[in-house]
Amino acid sequence: MMGKSSHFQARIPVYNLEMRPKSALVESQMKGIILFVAAAGLGIWITGCSQLNPGAGANSAADREADERAIRNLDADWSKAATAKDIDKVMSYYADDATIFVPNEPMATGKPSIRVEWTKLFSSPAFALSFAPSRVDISKSGDMAYEYGTYIA
């Protein structure tokens, strides 16, 4: 008996499994470093704003430009201090009640605790950190600013 021949075609999903070069621990550490740098940047911003504009009130465009330059200069100085592992200079940028988040460590609040964390980081020969702001925005009233940028750790 002759019948029609049939072709059966099965579709099997093929998954592309990709090897990831970073372990979960390294990814976790990188997230922690990002958070740490963001907290350090916030500390610089808070300190910079309190030094730049002690009185409230409307700021002119020229005042905001001067504030932006001052914040960028503070960032550059902080980055140089961190690169040089100058603990006293780094600590000078923190308020007495500041808080930082260091990867794989509990948060540190207050200058004595923050100094301990920076001392641990600086004791590592491989530690390196630099930060450069990409953008600094100052509010029209001059009582608030924010920045973001790039860090290398």
CSV table of C-alpha atoms in Angstrom, one decimal:
chain,number,residue,atom,x,y,z
A,1,MET,CA,0.0,0.0,0.0
A,2,MET,CA,1.4,3.3,-1.0
A,3,GLY,CA,0.6,6.3,1.1
A,4,LYS,CA,1.7,9.8,1.2
A,5,SER,CA,4.9,10.4,2.9
A,6,SER,CA,4.8,12.9,5.7
A,7,HIS,CA,7.6,15.0,7.1
A,8,PHE,CA,7.6,15.8,10.8
A,9,GLN,CA,9.6,18.7,11.9
A,10,ALA,CA,10.1,19.5,15.5
A,11,ARG,CA,11.0,22.9,16.7
A,12,ILE,CA,13.2,22.7,19.7
A,13,PRO,CA,14.1,25.9,21.4
A,14,VAL,CA,17.8,26.6,21.6
A,15,TYR,CA,19.0,28.7,24.4
A,16,ASN,CA,22.2,30.7,24.2
A,17,LEU,CA,24.0,30.2,27.5
A,18,GLU,CA,26.6,32.8,28.0
A,19,MET,CA,29.4,32.5,30.5
A,20,ARG,CA,29.5,35.6,32.7
A,21,PRO,CA,33.0,36.7,33.6
A,22,LYS,CA,31.9,38.3,36.9
A,23,SER,CA,30.8,36.2,39.8
A,24,ALA,CA,27.8,37.3,41.9
A,25,LEU,CA,30.2,38.4,44.6
A,26,VAL,CA,32.1,40.8,42.2
A,27,GLU,CA,28.7,42.2,40.9
A,28,SER,CA,27.6,42.7,44.5
A,29,GLN,CA,30.9,44.5,45.3
A,30,MET,CA,30.5,46.7,42.2
A,31,LYS,CA,27.0,47.7,43.3
A,32,GLY,CA,28.4,48.5,46.7
A,33,ILE,CA,31.2,50.6,45.2
A,34,ILE,CA,28.7,52.5,43.1
A,35,LEU,CA,26.6,53.2,46.3
A,36,PHE,CA,29.7,54.2,48.2
A,37,VAL,CA,30.8,56.7,45.5
A,38,ALA,CA,27.3,58.1,45.3
A,39,ALA,CA,27.2,58.6,49.1
A,40,ALA,CA,30.7,60.2,49.0
A,41,GLY,CA,29.5,62.5,46.2
A,42,LEU,CA,26.4,63.4,48.2
A,43,GLY,CA,28.6,64.2,51.2
A,44,ILE,CA,30.7,66.5,49.0
A,45,TRP,CA,27.6,68.1,47.7
A,46,ILE,CA,26.2,68.7,51.2
A,47,THR,CA,29.4,70.2,52.4
A,48,GLY,CA,29.9,72.3,49.3
A,49,CYS,CA,26.4,73.7,49.4
A,50,SER,CA,26.6,74.6,53.1
A,51,GLN,CA,29.9,76.4,52.4
A,52,LEU,CA,28.8,78.1,49.2
A,53,ASN,CA,25.4,79.5,50.2
A,54,PRO,CA,25.1,80.0,54.0
A,55,GLY,CA,22.2,82.5,53.5
A,56,ALA,CA,19.0,81.5,51.7
A,57,GLY,CA,17.6,83.7,48.9
A,58,ALA,CA,17.3,84.0,45.2
A,59,ASN,CA,20.5,83.3,43.3
A,60,SER,CA,21.3,85.0,40.0
A,61,ALA,CA,22.6,83.0,37.0
A,62,ALA,CA,26.1,84.3,37.8
A,63,ASP,CA,25.8,83.1,41.4
A,64,ARG,CA,24.7,79.6,40.2
A,65,GLU,CA,27.7,79.5,37.7
A,66,ALA,CA,30.1,80.4,40.6
A,67,ASP,CA,28.4,77.8,42.8
A,68,GLU,CA,28.9,75.2,40.0
A,69,ARG,CA,32.6,76.1,39.6
A,70,ALA,CA,33.0,75.8,43.4
A,71,ILE,CA,31.3,72.4,43.5
A,72,ARG,CA,33.4,71.1,40.6
A,73,ASN,CA,36.6,72.4,42.4
A,74,LEU,CA,35.5,70.7,45.6
A,75,ASP,CA,35.0,67.4,43.6
A,76,ALA,CA,38.4,67.7,42.1
A,77,ASP,CA,40.0,68.3,45.5
A,78,TRP,CA,38.2,65.4,47.0
A,79,SER,CA,39.2,63.1,44.2
A,80,LYS,CA,42.8,64.1,44.5
A,81,ALA,CA,42.7,63.5,48.3
A,82,ALA,CA,41.1,60.0,47.7
A,83,THR,CA,43.7,59.2,45.0
A,84,ALA,CA,46.5,60.3,47.4
A,85,LYS,CA,44.9,58.3,50.2
A,86,ASP,CA,45.0,61.5,52.3
A,87,ILE,CA,42.7,60.5,55.2
A,88,ASP,CA,42.6,63.9,56.9
A,89,LYS,CA,41.8,65.7,53.6
A,90,VAL,CA,39.1,63.2,52.7
A,91,MET,CA,37.5,63.4,56.2
A,92,SER,CA,37.4,67.2,55.9
A,93,TYR,CA,34.6,66.9,53.4
A,94,TYR,CA,32.2,65.0,55.7
A,95,ALA,CA,29.6,66.5,58.1
A,96,ASP,CA,29.8,65.3,61.7
A,97,ASP,CA,26.6,63.2,61.2
A,98,ALA,CA,27.4,61.9,57.6
A,99,THR,CA,26.8,58.3,56.7
A,100,ILE,CA,28.6,56.2,54.1
A,101,PHE,CA,28.0,52.8,52.6
A,102,VAL,CA,31.1,50.7,52.0
A,103,PRO,CA,30.8,47.4,50.0
A,104,ASN,CA,30.3,44.4,52.3
A,105,GLU,CA,30.4,46.5,55.5
A,106,PRO,CA,27.6,47.9,57.7
A,107,MET,CA,26.9,51.6,57.1
A,108,ALA,CA,29.2,53.9,58.9
A,109,THR,CA,27.7,57.0,60.6
A,110,GLY,CA,29.7,59.9,62.1
A,111,LYS,CA,33.2,61.0,61.4
A,112,PRO,CA,34.9,58.4,63.7
A,113,SER,CA,33.2,55.5,62.0
A,114,ILE,CA,33.7,56.9,58.5
A,115,ARG,CA,37.4,57.4,59.3
A,116,VAL,CA,37.7,53.7,60.2
A,117,GLU,CA,36.1,52.7,56.9
A,118,TRP,CA,38.4,55.0,54.8
A,119,THR,CA,41.4,53.8,56.7
A,120,LYS,CA,40.5,50.2,55.8
A,121,LEU,CA,40.1,51.1,52.1
A,122,PHE,CA,43.3,53.1,52.0
A,123,SER,CA,45.3,50.2,53.6
A,124,SER,CA,44.7,48.1,50.5
A,125,PRO,CA,47.6,48.6,48.0
A,126,ALA,CA,45.1,48.0,45.1
A,127,PHE,CA,42.6,50.7,46.2
A,128,ALA,CA,42.2,53.5,43.7
A,129,LEU,CA,39.3,55.9,43.3
A,130,SER,CA,38.7,59.0,41.3
A,131,PHE,CA,35.6,60.9,40.5
A,132,ALA,CA,34.7,63.6,37.9
A,133,PRO,CA,31.3,65.3,37.7
A,134,SER,CA,29.7,65.3,34.3
A,135,ARG,CA,26.9,67.7,35.3
A,136,VAL,CA,26.2,70.0,38.2
A,137,ASP,CA,22.8,71.6,38.6
A,138,ILE,CA,22.0,74.5,41.0
A,139,SER,CA,18.4,75.4,41.9
A,140,LYS,CA,17.3,78.9,41.0
A,141,SER,CA,17.0,79.7,44.7
A,142,GLY,CA,20.6,78.5,45.2
A,143,ASP,CA,19.6,76.4,48.2
A,144,MET,CA,20.0,73.0,46.5
A,145,ALA,CA,22.3,71.4,44.0
A,146,TYR,CA,22.9,67.9,42.6
A,147,GLU,CA,25.6,66.4,40.5
A,148,TYR,CA,26.4,63.2,38.7
A,149,GLY,CA,29.5,62.0,37.1
A,150,THR,CA,31.9,59.2,36.4
A,151,TYR,CA,34.1,57.3,38.9
A,152,ILE,CA,37.0,54.9,38.4
A,153,ALA,CA,37.6,52.4,41.2
